[in-house]
PDB file of C-alpha atoms in Angstrom:
ATOM      1  CA  MET A1158     -84.560  29.034   0.206  1.00 44.00           C
ATOM      2  CA  SER A1159     -84.660  32.257  -1.777  1.00 41.00           C
ATOM      3  CA  GLU A1160     -81.613  34.476  -2.059  1.00 39.00           C
ATOM      4  CA  GLN A1161     -82.009  38.166  -1.247  1.00 40.00           C
ATOM      5  CA  LYS A1162     -80.399  40.501  -3.724  1.00 39.00           C
ATOM      6  CA  ASN A1163     -79.320  44.082  -3.308  1.00 37.00           C
ATOM      7  CA  PRO A1164     -81.615  46.088  -5.640  1.00 36.00           C
ATOM      8  CA  HIS A1165     -78.779  48.568  -6.347  1.00 37.00           C
ATOM      9  CA  HIS A1166     -76.324  45.876  -7.407  1.00 34.00           C
ATOM     10  CA  ARG A1167     -76.430  45.024 -11.108  1.00 33.00           C
ATOM     11  CA  HIS A1168     -73.627  43.257 -12.955  1.00 34.00           C
ATOM     12  CA  GLY A1169     -72.499  44.458 -16.347  1.00 35.00           C
ATOM     13  CA  HIS A1170     -71.539  48.010 -15.339  1.00 33.00           C
ATOM     14  CA  GLU A1171     -69.506  49.770 -12.702  1.00 36.00           C
ATOM     15  CA  CYS A1172     -71.050  49.135  -9.310  1.00 35.00           C
ATOM     16  CA  GLU A1173     -72.195  52.385  -7.741  1.00 36.00           C
ATOM     17  CA  CYS A1174     -73.032  50.853  -4.394  1.00 34.00           C
ATOM     18  CA  GLU A1175     -70.003  51.544  -2.176  1.00 37.00           C
ATOM     19  CA  SER A1176     -71.716  49.933   0.793  1.00 37.00           C
ATOM     20  CA  CYS A1177     -71.728  46.501  -0.832  1.00 38.00           C
ATOM     21  CA  HIS A1178     -68.195  46.427  -2.278  1.00 38.00           C
ATOM     22  CA  GLY A1179     -66.272  49.611  -1.487  1.00 43.00           C
ATOM     23  CA  PRO A1180     -65.276  52.498  -3.757  1.00 44.00           C
ATOM     24  CA  GLU A1181     -62.662  50.592  -5.802  1.00 45.00           C
ATOM     25  CA  HIS A1182     -64.887  47.684  -6.893  1.00 37.00           C
ATOM     26  CA  ARG A1183     -65.573  47.426 -10.617  1.00 42.00           C
ATOM     27  CA  HIS A1184     -67.215  44.764 -12.787  1.00 39.00           C
ATOM     28  CA  GLU A1185     -64.892  44.767 -15.765  1.00 52.00           C
ATOM     29  CA  ASN A1186     -65.577  41.255 -17.055  1.00 55.00           C
ATOM     30  CA  THR A1187     -68.993  42.057 -18.432  1.00 61.00           C
ATOM     31  CA  PRO A1188     -70.664  39.577 -20.794  1.00 61.00           C
ATOM     32  CA  GLN A1189     -69.710  41.893 -23.667  1.00 61.00           C
ATOM     33  CA  ARG A1190     -66.041  41.917 -22.573  1.00 60.00           C
ATOM     34  CA  VAL A1191     -65.998  38.136 -22.174  1.00 60.00           C
ATOM     35  CA  HIS A1192     -67.570  37.676 -25.614  1.00 57.00           C
ATOM     36  CA  ALA A1193     -65.138  40.135 -27.242  1.00 61.00           C
ATOM     37  CA  ALA A1194     -62.058  38.541 -25.624  1.00 61.00           C
ATOM     38  CA  LEU A1195     -63.106  35.009 -26.532  1.00 62.00           C
ATOM     39  CA  ASN A1196     -63.685  36.061 -30.147  1.00 70.00           C
ATOM     40  CA  GLU A1197     -60.099  37.345 -30.411  1.00 78.00           C
ATOM     41  CA  GLU A1198     -57.277  35.127 -31.573  1.00 88.00           C
ATOM     42  CA  PRO A1199     -55.619  33.693 -28.452  1.00 93.00           C
ATOM     43  CA  LYS A1200     -52.170  34.966 -27.586  1.00 95.00           C
ATOM     44  CA  ILE A1201     -49.637  32.186 -27.165  1.00 96.00           C
ATOM     45  CA  PHE A1202     -46.431  32.032 -25.169  1.00 97.00           C
ATOM     46  CA  SER A1203     -44.569  28.795 -25.819  1.00 97.00           C
ATOM     47  CA  GLU A1204     -40.872  28.384 -25.145  1.00 97.00           C
ATOM     48  CA  SER A1205     -38.369  25.663 -24.321  1.00 98.00           C
ATOM     49  CA  TYR A1206     -35.389  26.011 -22.006  1.00 98.00           C
ATOM     50  CA  GLU A1207     -32.450  24.016 -20.803  1.00 98.00           C
ATOM     51  CA  LEU A1208     -31.924  24.156 -17.035  1.00 98.00           C
ATOM     52  CA  THR A1209     -28.504  23.043 -15.803  1.00 98.00           C
ATOM     53  CA  PHE A1210     -27.294  22.652 -12.231  1.00 97.00           C
ATOM     54  CA  LYS A1211     -23.635  22.789 -11.212  1.00 94.00           C
ATOM     55  CA  GLN A1212     -24.085  19.420  -9.509  1.00 95.00           C
ATOM     56  CA  GLU A1213     -26.854  16.854  -9.269  1.00 95.00           C
ATOM     57  CA  SER A1214     -29.835  18.386  -7.498  1.00 94.00           C
ATOM     58  CA  SER A1215     -33.267  17.365  -6.332  1.00 95.00           C
ATOM     59  CA  THR A1216     -36.081  17.555  -8.859  1.00 96.00           C
ATOM     60  CA  LEU A1217     -38.436  19.150  -6.314  1.00 96.00           C
ATOM     61  CA  PRO A1218     -37.167  22.752  -6.659  1.00 97.00           C
ATOM     62  CA  VAL A1219     -37.796  22.483 -10.414  1.00 97.00           C
ATOM     63  CA  GLN A1220     -41.359  21.394  -9.671  1.00 97.00           C
ATOM     64  CA  GLU A1221     -41.805  24.264  -7.198  1.00 97.00           C
ATOM     65  CA  ALA A1222     -40.499  26.770  -9.759  1.00 97.00           C
ATOM     66  CA  LEU A1223     -42.840  25.515 -12.486  1.00 97.00           C
ATOM     67  CA  LEU A1224     -45.860  25.586 -10.168  1.00 97.00           C
ATOM     68  CA  ARG A1225     -44.944  29.084  -9.019  1.00 97.00           C
ATOM     69  CA  TRP A1226     -44.766  30.154 -12.686  1.00 98.00           C
ATOM     70  CA  GLY A1227     -48.199  28.654 -13.368  1.00 97.00           C
ATOM     71  CA  ASP A1228     -49.715  30.372 -10.310  1.00 97.00           C
ATOM     72  CA  GLU A1229     -48.175  33.713 -11.313  1.00 97.00           C
ATOM     73  CA  ILE A1230     -49.529  33.444 -14.869  1.00 97.00           C
ATOM     74  CA  LEU A1231     -53.009  32.667 -13.511  1.00 97.00           C
ATOM     75  CA  ARG A1232     -52.825  35.702 -11.213  1.00 96.00           C
ATOM     76  CA  TRP A1233     -51.499  37.973 -13.983  1.00 96.00           C
ATOM     77  CA  VAL A1234     -54.250  36.937 -16.407  1.00 95.00           C
ATOM     78  CA  LYS A1235     -56.906  37.567 -13.761  1.00 93.00           C
ATOM     79  CA  ASP A1236     -55.382  40.948 -12.831  1.00 93.00           C
ATOM     80  CA  ASN A1237     -55.344  41.920 -16.518  1.00 91.00           C
ATOM     81  CA  HIS A1238     -58.932  40.766 -17.083  1.00 89.00           C
ATOM     82  CA  GLY A1239     -57.919  38.121 -19.587  1.00 92.00           C
ATOM     83  CA  PHE A1240     -59.053  34.519 -19.878  1.00 92.00           C
ATOM     84  CA  VAL A1241     -56.980  31.356 -19.695  1.00 95.00           C
ATOM     85  CA  GLY A1242     -57.322  28.966 -22.596  1.00 94.00           C
ATOM     86  CA  HIS A1243     -54.628  26.672 -21.241  1.00 96.00           C
ATOM     87  CA  ILE A1244     -51.423  26.857 -19.244  1.00 97.00           C
ATOM     88  CA  LYS A1245     -49.191  23.829 -19.353  1.00 97.00           C
ATOM     89  CA  GLY A1246     -45.634  22.736 -19.105  1.00 96.00           C
ATOM     90  CA  PHE A1247     -43.237  20.058 -18.113  1.00 94.00           C
ATOM     91  CA  GLY A1248     -39.818  19.482 -16.696  1.00 95.00           C
ATOM     92  CA  GLU A1249     -37.887  16.568 -18.076  1.00 95.00           C
ATOM     93  CA  GLY A1250     -34.622  15.086 -16.878  1.00 93.00           C
ATOM     94  CA  THR A1251     -34.234  11.431 -16.057  1.00 93.00           C
ATOM     95  CA  GLU A1252     -37.771  11.707 -14.631  1.00 95.00           C
ATOM     96  CA  HIS A1253     -40.721  13.858 -15.771  1.00 96.00           C
ATOM     97  CA  PHE A1254     -43.130  16.379 -14.218  1.00 97.00           C
ATOM     98  CA  TRP A1255     -46.197  17.832 -16.008  1.00 97.00           C
ATOM     99  CA  PHE A1256     -48.646  20.543 -14.983  1.00 98.00           C
ATOM    100  CA  SER A1257     -51.669  22.200 -16.589  1.00 97.00           C
ATOM    101  CA  SER A1258     -54.556  24.543 -15.872  1.00 97.00           C
ATOM    102  CA  THR A1259     -57.536  25.893 -17.756  1.00 96.00           C
ATOM    103  CA  GLY A1260     -57.936  28.833 -15.396  1.00 94.00           C
ATOM    104  CA  LYS A1261     -58.657  27.342 -11.997  1.00 90.00           C
ATOM    105  CA  ALA A1262     -56.480  24.891 -10.063  1.00 93.00           C
ATOM    106  CA  ILE A1263     -53.206  23.596 -11.443  1.00 96.00           C
ATOM    107  CA  ASN A1264     -53.229  19.855 -12.091  1.00 97.00           C
ATOM    108  CA  THR A1265     -49.993  17.911 -11.781  1.00 97.00           C
ATOM    109  CA  LYS A1266     -48.643  14.528 -12.773  1.00 97.00           C
ATOM    110  CA  SER A1267     -45.173  13.087 -12.454  1.00 97.00           C
ATOM    111  CA  SER A1268     -43.278   9.947 -13.293  1.00 97.00           C
ATOM    112  CA  SER A1269     -42.864   7.454 -10.483  1.00 96.00           C
ATOM    113  CA  GLY A1270     -39.343   8.495  -9.484  1.00 95.00           C
ATOM    114  CA  TRP A1271     -39.751  12.276  -9.795  1.00 96.00           C
ATOM    115  CA  SER A1272     -40.102  13.067  -6.076  1.00 94.00           C
ATOM    116  CA  GLU A1273     -36.901  11.247  -5.135  1.00 95.00           C
ATOM    117  CA  GLY A1274     -35.055  12.109  -8.338  1.00 94.00           C
ATOM    118  CA  MET A1275     -31.706  13.820  -8.638  1.00 96.00           C
ATOM    119  CA  ASP A1276     -30.543  15.306 -11.908  1.00 96.00           C
ATOM    120  CA  LYS A1277     -28.110  17.808 -13.330  1.00 96.00           C
ATOM    121  CA  LYS A1278     -29.941  18.849 -16.500  1.00 97.00           C
ATOM    122  CA  PHE A1279     -33.596  19.436 -17.348  1.00 97.00           C
ATOM    123  CA  THR A1280     -35.578  20.455 -20.382  1.00 97.00           C
ATOM    124  CA  ILE A1281     -38.379  22.839 -19.477  1.00 97.00           C
ATOM    125  CA  ASN A1282     -41.290  23.568 -21.797  1.00 97.00           C
ATOM    126  CA  ALA A1283     -43.825  26.229 -20.826  1.00 97.00           C
ATOM    127  CA  THR A1284     -46.942  27.270 -22.725  1.00 98.00           C
ATOM    128  CA  ALA A1285     -49.717  29.760 -21.967  1.00 97.00           C
ATOM    129  CA  ILE A1286     -52.680  30.261 -24.305  1.00 97.00           C
ATOM    130  CA  ILE A1287     -54.472  33.410 -23.188  1.00 96.00           C
ATOM    131  CA  PHE A1288     -57.403  35.458 -24.494  1.00 94.00           C
ATOM    132  CA  GLY A1289     -57.790  39.203 -23.979  1.00 92.00           C
ATOM    133  CA  THR A1290     -54.180  40.242 -23.308  1.00 92.00           C
ATOM    134  CA  PRO A1291     -51.604  41.756 -25.668  1.00 92.00           C
ATOM    135  CA  LYS A1292     -49.163  39.175 -27.066  1.00 93.00           C
ATOM    136  CA  GLU A1293     -46.060  41.258 -26.268  1.00 95.00           C
ATOM    137  CA  GLU A1294     -47.138  41.772 -22.650  1.00 96.00           C
ATOM    138  CA  LEU A1295     -47.894  38.070 -22.232  1.00 97.00           C
ATOM    139  CA  ALA A1296     -44.528  37.044 -23.692  1.00 97.00           C
ATOM    140  CA  GLU A1297     -42.574  39.551 -21.613  1.00 97.00           C
ATOM    141  CA  TYR A1298     -44.357  38.693 -18.372  1.00 97.00           C
ATOM    142  CA  ALA A1299     -44.306  34.914 -18.886  1.00 98.00           C
ATOM    143  CA  ARG A1300     -40.595  34.867 -19.782  1.00 97.00           C
ATOM    144  CA  GLN A1301     -39.561  37.124 -16.890  1.00 97.00           C
ATOM    145  CA  CYS A1302     -41.755  35.238 -14.443  1.00 97.00           C
ATOM    146  CA  LEU A1303     -40.250  31.886 -15.485  1.00 97.00           C
ATOM    147  CA  GLU A1304     -36.730  33.251 -15.135  1.00 97.00           C
ATOM    148  CA  ASP A1305     -37.567  34.713 -11.701  1.00 97.00           C
ATOM    149  CA  SER A1306     -39.252  31.505 -10.521  1.00 97.00           C
ATOM    150  CA  ILE A1307     -36.258  29.397 -11.543  1.00 97.00           C
ATOM    151  CA  ALA A1308     -33.773  31.869  -9.991  1.00 97.00           C
ATOM    152  CA  ASN A1309     -35.756  31.856  -6.739  1.00 97.00           C
ATOM    153  CA  LYS A1310     -36.286  28.100  -6.398  1.00 97.00           C
ATOM    154  CA  CYS A1311     -33.138  26.877  -8.180  1.00 96.00           C
ATOM    155  CA  PRO A1312     -30.458  29.474  -7.347  1.00 95.00           C
ATOM    156  CA  ASP A1313     -27.559  27.164  -8.243  1.00 93.00           C
ATOM    157  CA  SER A1314     -28.682  26.722 -11.843  1.00 97.00           C
ATOM    158  CA  THR A1315     -28.414  28.219 -15.316  1.00 97.00           C
ATOM    159  CA  LEU A1316     -31.489  28.664 -17.518  1.00 97.00           C
ATOM    160  CA  VAL A1317     -30.965  29.026 -21.286  1.00 97.00           C
ATOM    161  CA  ARG A1318     -33.719  29.460 -23.852  1.00 96.00           C
ATOM    162  CA  LYS A1319     -33.518  26.887 -26.660  1.00 93.00           C
TER     163      LYS A1319
END
């Protein structure tokens, strides 16, 4: 089965065909842009935190906060026309939760008791290796997003950068 192509639609430049995509559509990740970004040094955000609850709490809100952070970083990189090298992190208390992504879905793994676990203190490590975005913007966004995700999902906690 052959695929019909719009003769006015060519990738690698701004699309001038409003009927196929609308007036705001742009192709900004051209092969040249991809090549240039991937030839840059990657920008790295990597920080460790201590998360403390006032009383023993479920591990699941920590997991939800970390996954929300990962999703937000993926969205931010896409919106800023960057490229994900790797996003990864883990939450560690009595039990452990890990997550990672290379730009698509977020993969998760946890220790056997994580889902039922209760803990008062966690170590959180978060890393994002990104191409094509300014280091300062990545660091500022990733830090603020992690703080917001924890505050939203774990409101009865204190997050301190190590």
